[in-house]
Amino acid sequence: RSSAQALLRFLGFVFWATAAAQAFGGVLVILMFKNYRYLFQESYLSLPGWLSVAAALILLPTGVLAVIISTKSSRKQQGTFMCLLLLLLCLEMSSAVLAHVYSIRTASQLESALGYHVYQNKGPCSRDRGSRAVDVMQRKLQCCGVYNYTDWLKARAASWHLTACVPESCCKEKNSHCRGHLSHVEQLSQEGCLKKLEDQVWFVMLYVFWCCIVLSILELLAGVSNGILMKHQPFQDHRFL
């Protein structure tokens, strides 16, 4: 019993710390799909992030209950704690599964979505809404085109009447005098946006996935510890727990 109390107290403090990590991962997912919403049309792709944020908020009172139960057991508190753990397990596992599935799904969508904005817009010198969105992305990620800057040349070849030019957003930050001229290729970002976006999506989703897996294991340990304490102080009116 004393070991279960010590473990539960320790897990209570861990829950407080991991709540911040869980919330951070959820916010990253939400912001990523918000910043690149023109590439990801489905609004539900940010669902793993919202589930992670909800789980992080529930982790705070769960940690408080874990510390309280470890010092002074109460039947109602033990029952409430077990219900919160079950809710957290459902949220964590749902978020982990969705993060894994969506990471695979979004990776397959990125190439076609980026290709549309590069090849199907009015050209590399266009200033329509789609082009402005691509400019923001290229400046933020320091990339150019889908695979490299030559993708903009292919877009120009499809519209022969357009002036051959690469968007200024392809320029490296350190080259303030860059205007996207192909005579100074060394001033342009050489890496394409597809790989950088795929790496970003994979990192964020993998972060959320492993946070959920680790927290689920800790929650199971907390449930076992609470179960040991409940065995020494059995419920009379709530045996279904």
JSON list of C-alpha atoms in Angstrom, two decimals:
[
{"chain": "A", "resi": 1, "resn": "ARG", "atom": "CA", "xyz": [0.00, 0.00, 0.00]},
{"chain": "A", "resi": 2, "resn": "SER", "atom": "CA", "xyz": [2.78, 2.46, 0.86]},
{"chain": "A", "resi": 3, "resn": "SER", "atom": "CA", "xyz": [4.43, 1.80, -2.53]},
{"chain": "A", "resi": 4, "resn": "ALA", "atom": "CA", "xyz": [1.13, 2.46, -4.32]},
{"chain": "A", "resi": 5, "resn": "GLN", "atom": "CA", "xyz": [0.72, 5.73, -2.41]},
{"chain": "A", "resi": 6, "resn": "ALA", "atom": "CA", "xyz": [4.27, 6.85, -3.25]},
{"chain": "A", "resi": 7, "resn": "LEU", "atom": "CA", "xyz": [3.84, 5.97, -6.93]},
{"chain": "A", "resi": 8, "resn": "LEU", "atom": "CA", "xyz": [0.49, 7.73, -7.10]},
{"chain": "A", "resi": 9, "resn": "ARG", "atom": "CA", "xyz": [1.95, 10.86, -5.50]},
{"chain": "A", "resi": 10, "resn": "PHE", "atom": "CA", "xyz": [4.82, 10.83, -7.96]},
{"chain": "A", "resi": 11, "resn": "LEU", "atom": "CA", "xyz": [2.47, 10.34, -10.92]},
{"chain": "A", "resi": 12, "resn": "GLY", "atom": "CA", "xyz": [0.36, 13.24, -9.70]},
{"chain": "A", "resi": 13, "resn": "PHE", "atom": "CA", "xyz": [3.29, 15.62, -10.08]},
{"chain": "A", "resi": 14, "resn": "VAL", "atom": "CA", "xyz": [4.22, 14.00, -13.41]},
{"chain": "A", "resi": 15, "resn": "PHE", "atom": "CA", "xyz": [0.69, 14.63, -14.70]},
{"chain": "A", "resi": 16, "resn": "TRP", "atom": "CA", "xyz": [1.09, 18.35, -14.03]},
{"chain": "A", "resi": 17, "resn": "ALA", "atom": "CA", "xyz": [4.37, 18.46, -15.93]},
{"chain": "A", "resi": 18, "resn": "THR", "atom": "CA", "xyz": [3.18, 16.37, -18.86]},
{"chain": "A", "resi": 19, "resn": "ALA", "atom": "CA", "xyz": [0.00, 18.44, -19.18]},
{"chain": "A", "resi": 20, "resn": "ALA", "atom": "CA", "xyz": [2.15, 21.28, -20.51]},
{"chain": "A", "resi": 21, "resn": "ALA", "atom": "CA", "xyz": [3.88, 18.98, -23.01]},
{"chain": "A", "resi": 22, "resn": "GLN", "atom": "CA", "xyz": [0.53, 17.59, -24.13]},
{"chain": "A", "resi": 23, "resn": "ALA", "atom": "CA", "xyz": [-0.99, 21.04, -24.56]},
{"chain": "A", "resi": 24, "resn": "PHE", "atom": "CA", "xyz": [2.11, 22.21, -26.47]},
{"chain": "A", "resi": 25, "resn": "GLY", "atom": "CA", "xyz": [1.77, 19.34, -28.95]},
{"chain": "A", "resi": 26, "resn": "GLY", "atom": "CA", "xyz": [-1.94, 19.98, -29.40]},
{"chain": "A", "resi": 27, "resn": "VAL", "atom": "CA", "xyz": [-1.39, 23.68, -30.06]},
{"chain": "A", "resi": 28, "resn": "LEU", "atom": "CA", "xyz": [1.34, 22.84, -32.61]},
{"chain": "A", "resi": 29, "resn": "VAL", "atom": "CA", "xyz": [-1.08, 20.64, -34.55]},
{"chain": "A", "resi": 30, "resn": "ILE", "atom": "CA", "xyz": [-3.85, 23.25, -34.47]},
{"chain": "A", "resi": 31, "resn": "LEU", "atom": "CA", "xyz": [-1.56, 26.09, -35.58]},
{"chain": "A", "resi": 32, "resn": "MET", "atom": "CA", "xyz": [0.05, 24.01, -38.32]},
{"chain": "A", "resi": 33, "resn": "PHE", "atom": "CA", "xyz": [-3.26, 23.19, -40.00]},
{"chain": "A", "resi": 34, "resn": "LYS", "atom": "CA", "xyz": [-4.45, 26.76, -39.45]},
{"chain": "A", "resi": 35, "resn": "ASN", "atom": "CA", "xyz": [-1.37, 28.28, -41.09]},
{"chain": "A", "resi": 36, "resn": "TYR", "atom": "CA", "xyz": [-1.56, 25.91, -44.06]},
{"chain": "A", "resi": 37, "resn": "ARG", "atom": "CA", "xyz": [-5.35, 25.62, -44.31]},
{"chain": "A", "resi": 38, "resn": "TYR", "atom": "CA", "xyz": [-5.19, 26.39, -48.06]},
{"chain": "A", "resi": 39, "resn": "LEU", "atom": "CA", "xyz": [-3.31, 23.10, -48.48]},
{"chain": "A", "resi": 40, "resn": "PHE", "atom": "CA", "xyz": [-5.47, 21.02, -46.14]},
{"chain": "A", "resi": 41, "resn": "GLN", "atom": "CA", "xyz": [-9.12, 21.51, -46.99]},
{"chain": "A", "resi": 42, "resn": "GLU", "atom": "CA", "xyz": [-10.49, 19.14, -44.33]},
{"chain": "A", "resi": 43, "resn": "SER", "atom": "CA", "xyz": [-11.05, 20.98, -41.06]},
{"chain": "A", "resi": 44, "resn": "TYR", "atom": "CA", "xyz": [-11.15, 17.74, -39.05]},
{"chain": "A", "resi": 45, "resn": "LEU", "atom": "CA", "xyz": [-7.40, 17.17, -39.55]},
{"chain": "A", "resi": 46, "resn": "SER", "atom": "CA", "xyz": [-6.73, 19.34, -36.50]},
{"chain": "A", "resi": 47, "resn": "LEU", "atom": "CA", "xyz": [-8.87, 17.02, -34.33]},
{"chain": "A", "resi": 48, "resn": "PRO", "atom": "CA", "xyz": [-5.84, 15.27, -32.72]},
{"chain": "A", "resi": 49, "resn": "GLY", "atom": "CA", "xyz": [-4.67, 18.68, -31.54]},
{"chain": "A", "resi": 50, "resn": "TRP", "atom": "CA", "xyz": [-7.99, 19.56, -29.92]},
{"chain": "A", "resi": 51, "resn": "LEU", "atom": "CA", "xyz": [-8.15, 16.15, -28.24]},
{"chain": "A", "resi": 52, "resn": "SER", "atom": "CA", "xyz": [-4.64, 16.67, -26.88]},
{"chain": "A", "resi": 53, "resn": "VAL", "atom": "CA", "xyz": [-5.55, 20.10, -25.49]},
{"chain": "A", "resi": 54, "resn": "ALA", "atom": "CA", "xyz": [-8.67, 18.64, -23.84]},
{"chain": "A", "resi": 55, "resn": "ALA", "atom": "CA", "xyz": [-6.59, 15.82, -22.33]},
{"chain": "A", "resi": 56, "resn": "ALA", "atom": "CA", "xyz": [-4.06, 18.34, -21.02]},
{"chain": "A", "resi": 57, "resn": "LEU", "atom": "CA", "xyz": [-6.81, 20.31, -19.25]},
{"chain": "A", "resi": 58, "resn": "ILE", "atom": "CA", "xyz": [-8.19, 17.14, -17.65]},
{"chain": "A", "resi": 59, "resn": "LEU", "atom": "CA", "xyz": [-4.69, 16.10, -16.55]},
{"chain": "A", "resi": 60, "resn": "LEU", "atom": "CA", "xyz": [-4.49, 19.06, -14.16]},
{"chain": "A", "resi": 61, "resn": "PRO", "atom": "CA", "xyz": [-7.35, 18.06, -11.81]},
{"chain": "A", "resi": 62, "resn": "THR", "atom": "CA", "xyz": [-6.34, 14.42, -12.24]},
{"chain": "A", "resi": 63, "resn": "GLY", "atom": "CA", "xyz": [-2.88, 15.23, -10.89]},
{"chain": "A", "resi": 64, "resn": "VAL", "atom": "CA", "xyz": [-4.41, 17.09, -7.96]},
{"chain": "A", "resi": 65, "resn": "LEU", "atom": "CA", "xyz": [-6.61, 14.11, -7.11]},
{"chain": "A", "resi": 66, "resn": "ALA", "atom": "CA", "xyz": [-3.64, 11.74, -7.38]},
{"chain": "A", "resi": 67, "resn": "VAL", "atom": "CA", "xyz": [-1.69, 13.73, -4.79]},
{"chain": "A", "resi": 68, "resn": "ILE", "atom": "CA", "xyz": [-4.70, 14.02, -2.47]},
{"chain": "A", "resi": 69, "resn": "ILE", "atom": "CA", "xyz": [-5.54, 10.31, -2.68]},
{"chain": "A", "resi": 70, "resn": "SER", "atom": "CA", "xyz": [-1.93, 9.36, -1.98]},
{"chain": "A", "resi": 71, "resn": "THR", "atom": "CA", "xyz": [-2.08, 11.16, 1.37]},
{"chain": "A", "resi": 72, "resn": "LYS", "atom": "CA", "xyz": [-5.68, 10.75, 2.48]},
{"chain": "A", "resi": 73, "resn": "SER", "atom": "CA", "xyz": [-7.96, 8.31, 0.67]},
{"chain": "A", "resi": 74, "resn": "SER", "atom": "CA", "xyz": [-11.59, 9.14, 0.07]},
{"chain": "A", "resi": 75, "resn": "ARG", "atom": "CA", "xyz": [-14.11, 6.84, -1.58]},
{"chain": "A", "resi": 76, "resn": "LYS", "atom": "CA", "xyz": [-15.62, 9.57, -3.72]},
{"chain": "A", "resi": 77, "resn": "GLN", "atom": "CA", "xyz": [-12.20, 10.93, -4.69]},
{"chain": "A", "resi": 78, "resn": "GLN", "atom": "CA", "xyz": [-10.95, 7.47, -5.66]},
{"chain": "A", "resi": 79, "resn": "GLY", "atom": "CA", "xyz": [-14.04, 6.89, -7.80]},
{"chain": "A", "resi": 80, "resn": "THR", "atom": "CA", "xyz": [-13.75, 10.29, -9.46]},
{"chain": "A", "resi": 81, "resn": "PHE", "atom": "CA", "xyz": [-10.06, 9.70, -10.08]},
{"chain": "A", "resi": 82, "resn": "MET", "atom": "CA", "xyz": [-10.75, 6.37, -11.78]},
{"chain": "A", "resi": 83, "resn": "CYS", "atom": "CA", "xyz": [-13.42, 7.95, -14.01]},
{"chain": "A", "resi": 84, "resn": "LEU", "atom": "CA", "xyz": [-11.01, 10.71, -15.03]},
{"chain": "A", "resi": 85, "resn": "LEU", "atom": "CA", "xyz": [-8.37, 8.12, -15.88]},
{"chain": "A", "resi": 86, "resn": "LEU", "atom": "CA", "xyz": [-10.82, 6.24, -18.10]},
{"chain": "A", "resi": 87, "resn": "LEU", "atom": "CA", "xyz": [-11.77, 9.48, -19.86]},
{"chain": "A", "resi": 88, "resn": "LEU", "atom": "CA", "xyz": [-8.12, 10.37, -20.33]},
{"chain": "A", "resi": 89, "resn": "LEU", "atom": "CA", "xyz": [-7.30, 6.95, -21.77]},
{"chain": "A", "resi": 90, "resn": "CYS", "atom": "CA", "xyz": [-10.10, 7.35, -24.33]},
{"chain": "A", "resi": 91, "resn": "LEU", "atom": "CA", "xyz": [-8.85, 10.81, -25.32]},
{"chain": "A", "resi": 92, "resn": "GLU", "atom": "CA", "xyz": [-5.19, 9.79, -25.46]},
{"chain": "A", "resi": 93, "resn": "MET", "atom": "CA", "xyz": [-5.74, 6.66, -27.54]},
{"chain": "A", "resi": 94, "resn": "SER", "atom": "CA", "xyz": [-8.11, 8.47, -29.91]},
{"chain": "A", "resi": 95, "resn": "SER", "atom": "CA", "xyz": [-5.59, 11.27, -30.39]},
{"chain": "A", "resi": 96, "resn": "ALA", "atom": "CA", "xyz": [-2.72, 8.80, -30.94]},
{"chain": "A", "resi": 97, "resn": "VAL", "atom": "CA", "xyz": [-4.65, 6.81, -33.57]},
{"chain": "A", "resi": 98, "resn": "LEU", "atom": "CA", "xyz": [-5.84, 9.95, -35.39]},
{"chain": "A", "resi": 99, "resn": "ALA", "atom": "CA", "xyz": [-2.34, 11.47, -35.35]},
{"chain": "A", "resi": 100, "resn": "HIS", "atom": "CA", "xyz": [-0.89, 8.32, -36.93]},
{"chain": "A", "resi": 101, "resn": "VAL", "atom": "CA", "xyz": [-3.62, 8.03, -39.57]},
{"chain": "A", "resi": 102, "resn": "TYR", "atom": "CA", "xyz": [-3.66, 11.74, -40.45]},
{"chain": "A", "resi": 103, "resn": "SER", "atom": "CA", "xyz": [0.14, 11.91, -40.75]},
{"chain": "A", "resi": 104, "resn": "ILE", "atom": "CA", "xyz": [-0.06, 9.29, -43.51]},
{"chain": "A", "resi": 105, "resn": "ARG", "atom": "CA", "xyz": [-3.08, 10.88, -45.15]},
{"chain": "A", "resi": 106, "resn": "THR", "atom": "CA", "xyz": [-1.76, 14.44, -45.19]},
{"chain": "A", "resi": 107, "resn": "ALA", "atom": "CA", "xyz": [1.58, 13.31, -46.63]},
{"chain": "A", "resi": 108, "resn": "SER", "atom": "CA", "xyz": [-0.24, 11.94, -49.69]},
{"chain": "A", "resi": 109, "resn": "GLN", "atom": "CA", "xyz": [-2.25, 15.17, -50.06]},
{"chain": "A", "resi": 110, "resn": "LEU", "atom": "CA", "xyz": [0.65, 17.60, -49.86]},
{"chain": "A", "resi": 111, "resn": "GLU", "atom": "CA", "xyz": [2.18, 16.88, -53.25]},
{"chain": "A", "resi": 112, "resn": "SER", "atom": "CA", "xyz": [-1.05, 17.41, -55.18]},
{"chain": "A", "resi": 113, "resn": "ALA", "atom": "CA", "xyz": [-2.01, 20.48, -53.13]},
{"chain": "A", "resi": 114, "resn": "LEU", "atom": "CA", "xyz": [1.38, 22.14, -53.59]},
{"chain": "A", "resi": 115, "resn": "GLY", "atom": "CA", "xyz": [1.43, 21.20, -57.26]},
{"chain": "A", "resi": 116, "resn": "TYR", "atom": "CA", "xyz": [-1.93, 22.87, -57.75]},
{"chain": "A", "resi": 117, "resn": "HIS", "atom": "CA", "xyz": [-0.79, 26.16, -56.21]},
{"chain": "A", "resi": 118, "resn": "VAL", "atom": "CA", "xyz": [2.46, 26.19, -58.17]},
{"chain": "A", "resi": 119, "resn": "TYR", "atom": "CA", "xyz": [1.39, 24.81, -61.57]},
{"chain": "A", "resi": 120, "resn": "GLN", "atom": "CA", "xyz": [-2.29, 25.74, -61.78]},
{"chain": "A", "resi": 121, "resn": "ASN", "atom": "CA", "xyz": [-2.12, 29.36, -60.65]},
{"chain": "A", "resi": 122, "resn": "LYS", "atom": "CA", "xyz": [-1.56, 32.19, -63.08]},
{"chain": "A", "resi": 123, "resn": "GLY", "atom": "CA", "xyz": [2.18, 31.80, -62.93]},
{"chain": "A", "resi": 124, "resn": "PRO", "atom": "CA", "xyz": [5.19, 32.51, -60.72]},
{"chain": "A", "resi": 125, "resn": "CYS", "atom": "CA", "xyz": [4.64, 36.28, -60.96]},
{"chain": "A", "resi": 126, "resn": "SER", "atom": "CA", "xyz": [0.98, 36.08, -60.04]},
{"chain": "A", "resi": 127, "resn": "ARG", "atom": "CA", "xyz": [-0.38, 38.07, -57.12]},
{"chain": "A", "resi": 128, "resn": "ASP", "atom": "CA", "xyz": [-3.66, 36.26, -56.59]},
{"chain": "A", "resi": 129, "resn": "ARG", "atom": "CA", "xyz": [-4.67, 34.81, -53.22]},
{"chain": "A", "resi": 130, "resn": "GLY", "atom": "CA", "xyz": [-3.18, 31.38, -53.92]},
{"chain": "A", "resi": 131, "resn": "SER", "atom": "CA", "xyz": [0.15, 32.84, -54.94]},
{"chain": "A", "resi": 132, "resn": "ARG", "atom": "CA", "xyz": [0.31, 35.06, -51.86]},
{"chain": "A", "resi": 133, "resn": "ALA", "atom": "CA", "xyz": [-0.28, 32.01, -49.69]},
{"chain": "A", "resi": 134, "resn": "VAL", "atom": "CA", "xyz": [2.58, 30.19, -51.42]},
{"chain": "A", "resi": 135, "resn": "ASP", "atom": "CA", "xyz": [4.80, 33.26, -50.94]},
{"chain": "A", "resi": 136, "resn": "VAL", "atom": "CA", "xyz": [4.15, 33.21, -47.20]},
{"chain": "A", "resi": 137, "resn": "MET", "atom": "CA", "xyz": [4.95, 29.50, -47.06]},
{"chain": "A", "resi": 138, "resn": "GLN", "atom": "CA", "xyz": [8.17, 29.87, -49.08]},
{"chain": "A", "resi": 139, "resn": "ARG", "atom": "CA", "xyz": [9.42, 32.71, -46.89]},
{"chain": "A", "resi": 140, "resn": "LYS", "atom": "CA", "xyz": [8.52, 30.91, -43.66]},
{"chain": "A", "resi": 141, "resn": "LEU", "atom": "CA", "xyz": [10.09, 27.59, -44.64]},
{"chain": "A", "resi": 142, "resn": "GLN", "atom": "CA", "xyz": [12.90, 29.06, -46.78]},
{"chain": "A", "resi": 143, "resn": "CYS", "atom": "CA", "xyz": [12.00, 26.82, -49.72]},
{"chain": "A", "resi": 144, "resn": "CYS", "atom": "CA", "xyz": [11.12, 27.21, -53.38]},
{"chain": "A", "resi": 145, "resn": "GLY", "atom": "CA", "xyz": [8.64, 25.26, -55.51]},
{"chain": "A", "resi": 146, "resn": "VAL", "atom": "CA", "xyz": [7.44, 21.74, -54.88]},
{"chain": "A", "resi": 147, "resn": "TYR", "atom": "CA", "xyz": [10.80, 19.98, -55.28]},
{"chain": "A", "resi": 148, "resn": "ASN", "atom": "CA", "xyz": [13.04, 22.96, -56.20]},
{"chain": "A", "resi": 149, "resn": "TYR", "atom": "CA", "xyz": [12.97, 26.30, -58.01]},
{"chain": "A", "resi": 150, "resn": "THR", "atom": "CA", "xyz": [12.68, 24.65, -61.45]},
{"chain": "A", "resi": 151, "resn": "ASP", "atom": "CA", "xyz": [9.03, 23.89, -60.69]},
{"chain": "A", "resi": 152, "resn": "TRP", "atom": "CA", "xyz": [8.29, 27.57, -61.29]},
{"chain": "A", "resi": 153, "resn": "LEU", "atom": "CA", "xyz": [9.97, 27.29, -64.70]},
{"chain": "A", "resi": 154, "resn": "LYS", "atom": "CA", "xyz": [7.65, 24.40, -65.55]},
{"chain": "A", "resi": 155, "resn": "ALA", "atom": "CA", "xyz": [4.71, 26.56, -64.53]},
{"chain": "A", "resi": 156, "resn": "ARG", "atom": "CA", "xyz": [6.00, 29.27, -66.83]},
{"chain": "A", "resi": 157, "resn": "ALA", "atom": "CA", "xyz": [6.42, 26.75, -69.68]},
{"chain": "A", "resi": 158, "resn": "ALA", "atom": "CA", "xyz": [2.73, 25.85, -69.36]},
{"chain": "A", "resi": 159, "resn": "SER", "atom": "CA", "xyz": [1.90, 29.54, -69.89]},
{"chain": "A", "resi": 160, "resn": "TRP", "atom": "CA", "xyz": [4.37, 30.66, -72.56]},
{"chain": "A", "resi": 161, "resn": "HIS", "atom": "CA", "xyz": [3.14, 34.26, -72.60]},
{"chain": "A", "resi": 162, "resn": "LEU", "atom": "CA", "xyz": [4.25, 34.88, -68.99]},
{"chain": "A", "resi": 163, "resn": "THR", "atom": "CA", "xyz": [7.57, 36.45, -68.14]},
{"chain": "A", "resi": 164, "resn": "ALA", "atom": "CA", "xyz": [10.11, 33.93, -66.86]},
{"chain": "A", "resi": 165, "resn": "CYS", "atom": "CA", "xyz": [10.62, 34.70, -63.21]},
{"chain": "A", "resi": 166, "resn": "VAL", "atom": "CA", "xyz": [10.84, 33.04, -59.83]},
{"chain": "A", "resi": 167, "resn": "PRO", "atom": "CA", "xyz": [8.88, 34.59, -56.92]},
{"chain": "A", "resi": 168, "resn": "GLU", "atom": "CA", "xyz": [10.95, 36.82, -54.65]},
{"chain": "A", "resi": 169, "resn": "SER", "atom": "CA", "xyz": [9.79, 34.65, -51.76]},
{"chain": "A", "resi": 170, "resn": "CYS", "atom": "CA", "xyz": [12.25, 32.04, -53.08]},
{"chain": "A", "resi": 171, "resn": "CYS", "atom": "CA", "xyz": [15.14, 34.31, -52.18]},
{"chain": "A", "resi": 172, "resn": "LYS", "atom": "CA", "xyz": [17.29, 33.51, -49.17]},
{"chain": "A", "resi": 173, "resn": "GLU", "atom": "CA", "xyz": [16.89, 35.91, -46.29]},
{"chain": "A", "resi": 174, "resn": "LYS", "atom": "CA", "xyz": [20.55, 36.95, -46.31]},
{"chain": "A", "resi": 175, "resn": "ASN", "atom": "CA", "xyz": [20.28, 38.13, -49.93]},
{"chain": "A", "resi": 176, "resn": "SER", "atom": "CA", "xyz": [18.34, 41.37, -49.53]},
{"chain": "A", "resi": 177, "resn": "HIS", "atom": "CA", "xyz": [19.01, 42.40, -53.14]},
{"chain": "A", "resi": 178, "resn": "CYS", "atom": "CA", "xyz": [17.61, 39.20, -54.63]},
{"chain": "A", "resi": 179, "resn": "ARG", "atom": "CA", "xyz": [14.78, 39.71, -57.13]},
{"chain": "A", "resi": 180, "resn": "GLY", "atom": "CA", "xyz": [14.32, 36.11, -58.22]},
{"chain": "A", "resi": 181, "resn": "HIS", "atom": "CA", "xyz": [16.45, 36.37, -61.35]},
{"chain": "A", "resi": 182, "resn": "LEU", "atom": "CA", "xyz": [17.68, 33.02, -62.65]},
{"chain": "A", "resi": 183, "resn": "SER", "atom": "CA", "xyz": [21.08, 34.52, -63.37]},
{"chain": "A", "resi": 184, "resn": "HIS", "atom": "CA", "xyz": [21.74, 34.39, -59.62]},
{"chain": "A", "resi": 185, "resn": "VAL", "atom": "CA", "xyz": [20.55, 30.91, -58.72]},
{"chain": "A", "resi": 186, "resn": "GLU", "atom": "CA", "xyz": [22.84, 30.88, -55.66]},
{"chain": "A", "resi": 187, "resn": "GLN", "atom": "CA", "xyz": [20.59, 33.52, -54.09]},
{"chain": "A", "resi": 188, "resn": "LEU", "atom": "CA", "xyz": [17.56, 31.20, -54.23]},
{"chain": "A", "resi": 189, "resn": "SER", "atom": "CA", "xyz": [16.51, 28.55, -51.73]},
{"chain": "A", "resi": 190, "resn": "GLN", "atom": "CA", "xyz": [17.51, 25.24, -53.24]},
{"chain": "A", "resi": 191, "resn": "GLU", "atom": "CA", "xyz": [15.24, 22.92, -51.26]},
{"chain": "A", "resi": 192, "resn": "GLY", "atom": "CA", "xyz": [11.62, 22.35, -52.24]},
{"chain": "A", "resi": 193, "resn": "CYS", "atom": "CA", "xyz": [8.68, 23.00, -49.94]},
{"chain": "A", "resi": 194, "resn": "LEU", "atom": "CA", "xyz": [7.24, 19.49, -50.16]},
{"chain": "A", "resi": 195, "resn": "LYS", "atom": "CA", "xyz": [9.98, 17.81, -48.12]},
{"chain": "A", "resi": 196, "resn": "LYS", "atom": "CA", "xyz": [10.04, 20.56, -45.49]},
{"chain": "A", "resi": 197, "resn": "LEU", "atom": "CA", "xyz": [6.28, 20.43, -45.07]},
{"chain": "A", "resi": 198, "resn": "GLU", "atom": "CA", "xyz": [6.29, 16.64, -44.87]},
{"chain": "A", "resi": 199, "resn": "ASP", "atom": "CA", "xyz": [9.00, 16.77, -42.20]},
{"chain": "A", "resi": 200, "resn": "GLN", "atom": "CA", "xyz": [7.03, 19.35, -40.23]},
{"chain": "A", "resi": 201, "resn": "VAL", "atom": "CA", "xyz": [3.79, 17.37, -40.38]},
{"chain": "A", "resi": 202, "resn": "TRP", "atom": "CA", "xyz": [5.59, 14.15, -39.47]},
{"chain": "A", "resi": 203, "resn": "PHE", "atom": "CA", "xyz": [7.41, 15.73, -36.52]},
{"chain": "A", "resi": 204, "resn": "VAL", "atom": "CA", "xyz": [4.29, 17.36, -35.04]},
{"chain": "A", "resi": 205, "resn": "MET", "atom": "CA", "xyz": [2.11, 14.27, -35.45]},
{"chain": "A", "resi": 206, "resn": "LEU", "atom": "CA", "xyz": [4.85, 11.98, -34.11]},
{"chain": "A", "resi": 207, "resn": "TYR", "atom": "CA", "xyz": [5.27, 14.25, -31.10]},
{"chain": "A", "resi": 208, "resn": "VAL", "atom": "CA", "xyz": [1.55, 14.06, -30.30]},
{"chain": "A", "resi": 209, "resn": "PHE", "atom": "CA", "xyz": [1.51, 10.30, -30.93]},
{"chain": "A", "resi": 210, "resn": "TRP", "atom": "CA", "xyz": [4.31, 9.50, -28.48]},
{"chain": "A", "resi": 211, "resn": "CYS", "atom": "CA", "xyz": [3.02, 11.96, -25.88]},
{"chain": "A", "resi": 212, "resn": "CYS", "atom": "CA", "xyz": [-0.30, 10.11, -25.93]},
{"chain": "A", "resi": 213, "resn": "ILE", "atom": "CA", "xyz": [1.36, 6.68, -25.74]},
{"chain": "A", "resi": 214, "resn": "VAL", "atom": "CA", "xyz": [3.61, 7.62, -22.79]},
{"chain": "A", "resi": 215, "resn": "LEU", "atom": "CA", "xyz": [0.76, 9.30, -20.93]},
{"chain": "A", "resi": 216, "resn": "SER", "atom": "CA", "xyz": [-1.51, 6.31, -21.50]},
{"chain": "A", "resi": 217, "resn": "ILE", "atom": "CA", "xyz": [1.09, 4.06, -19.86]},
{"chain": "A", "resi": 218, "resn": "LEU", "atom": "CA", "xyz": [1.41, 6.46, -16.91]},
{"chain": "A", "resi": 219, "resn": "GLU", "atom": "CA", "xyz": [-2.37, 6.59, -16.57]},
{"chain": "A", "resi": 220, "resn": "LEU", "atom": "CA", "xyz": [-2.53, 2.79, -16.49]},
{"chain": "A", "resi": 221, "resn": "LEU", "atom": "CA", "xyz": [0.07, 2.77, -13.69]},
{"chain": "A", "resi": 222, "resn": "ALA", "atom": "CA", "xyz": [-1.98, 5.36, -11.82]},
{"chain": "A", "resi": 223, "resn": "GLY", "atom": "CA", "xyz": [-5.08, 3.23, -12.28]},
{"chain": "A", "resi": 224, "resn": "VAL", "atom": "CA", "xyz": [-3.31, 0.17, -10.89]},
{"chain": "A", "resi": 225, "resn": "SER", "atom": "CA", "xyz": [-2.03, 2.15, -7.91]},
{"chain": "A", "resi": 226, "resn": "ASN", "atom": "CA", "xyz": [-5.48, 3.54, -7.24]},
{"chain": "A", "resi": 227, "resn": "GLY", "atom": "CA", "xyz": [-6.93, 0.05, -7.56]},
{"chain": "A", "resi": 228, "resn": "ILE", "atom": "CA", "xyz": [-4.56, -1.21, -4.86]},
{"chain": "A", "resi": 229, "resn": "LEU", "atom": "CA", "xyz": [-5.67, 1.58, -2.53]},
{"chain": "A", "resi": 230, "resn": "MET", "atom": "CA", "xyz": [-9.32, 0.87, -3.37]},
{"chain": "A", "resi": 231, "resn": "LYS", "atom": "CA", "xyz": [-8.75, -2.77, -2.43]},
{"chain": "A", "resi": 232, "resn": "HIS", "atom": "CA", "xyz": [-7.70, -1.72, 1.07]},
{"chain": "A", "resi": 233, "resn": "GLN", "atom": "CA", "xyz": [-10.68, 0.65, 1.26]},
{"chain": "A", "resi": 234, "resn": "PRO", "atom": "CA", "xyz": [-13.40, -1.03, -0.85]},
{"chain": "A", "resi": 235, "resn": "PHE", "atom": "CA", "xyz": [-16.45, 0.81, -2.13]},
{"chain": "A", "resi": 236, "resn": "GLN", "atom": "CA", "xyz": [-19.77, -0.21, -0.67]},
{"chain": "A", "resi": 237, "resn": "ASP", "atom": "CA", "xyz": [-22.13, 1.96, -2.66]},
{"chain": "A", "resi": 238, "resn": "HIS", "atom": "CA", "xyz": [-20.22, 2.09, -5.95]},
{"chain": "A", "resi": 239, "resn": "ARG", "atom": "CA", "xyz": [-19.03, -1.44, -6.64]},
{"chain": "A", "resi": 240, "resn": "PHE", "atom": "CA", "xyz": [-19.38, -0.92, -10.42]},
{"chain": "A", "resi": 241, "resn": "LEU", "atom": "CA", "xyz": [-16.12, 1.08, -10.28]}
]
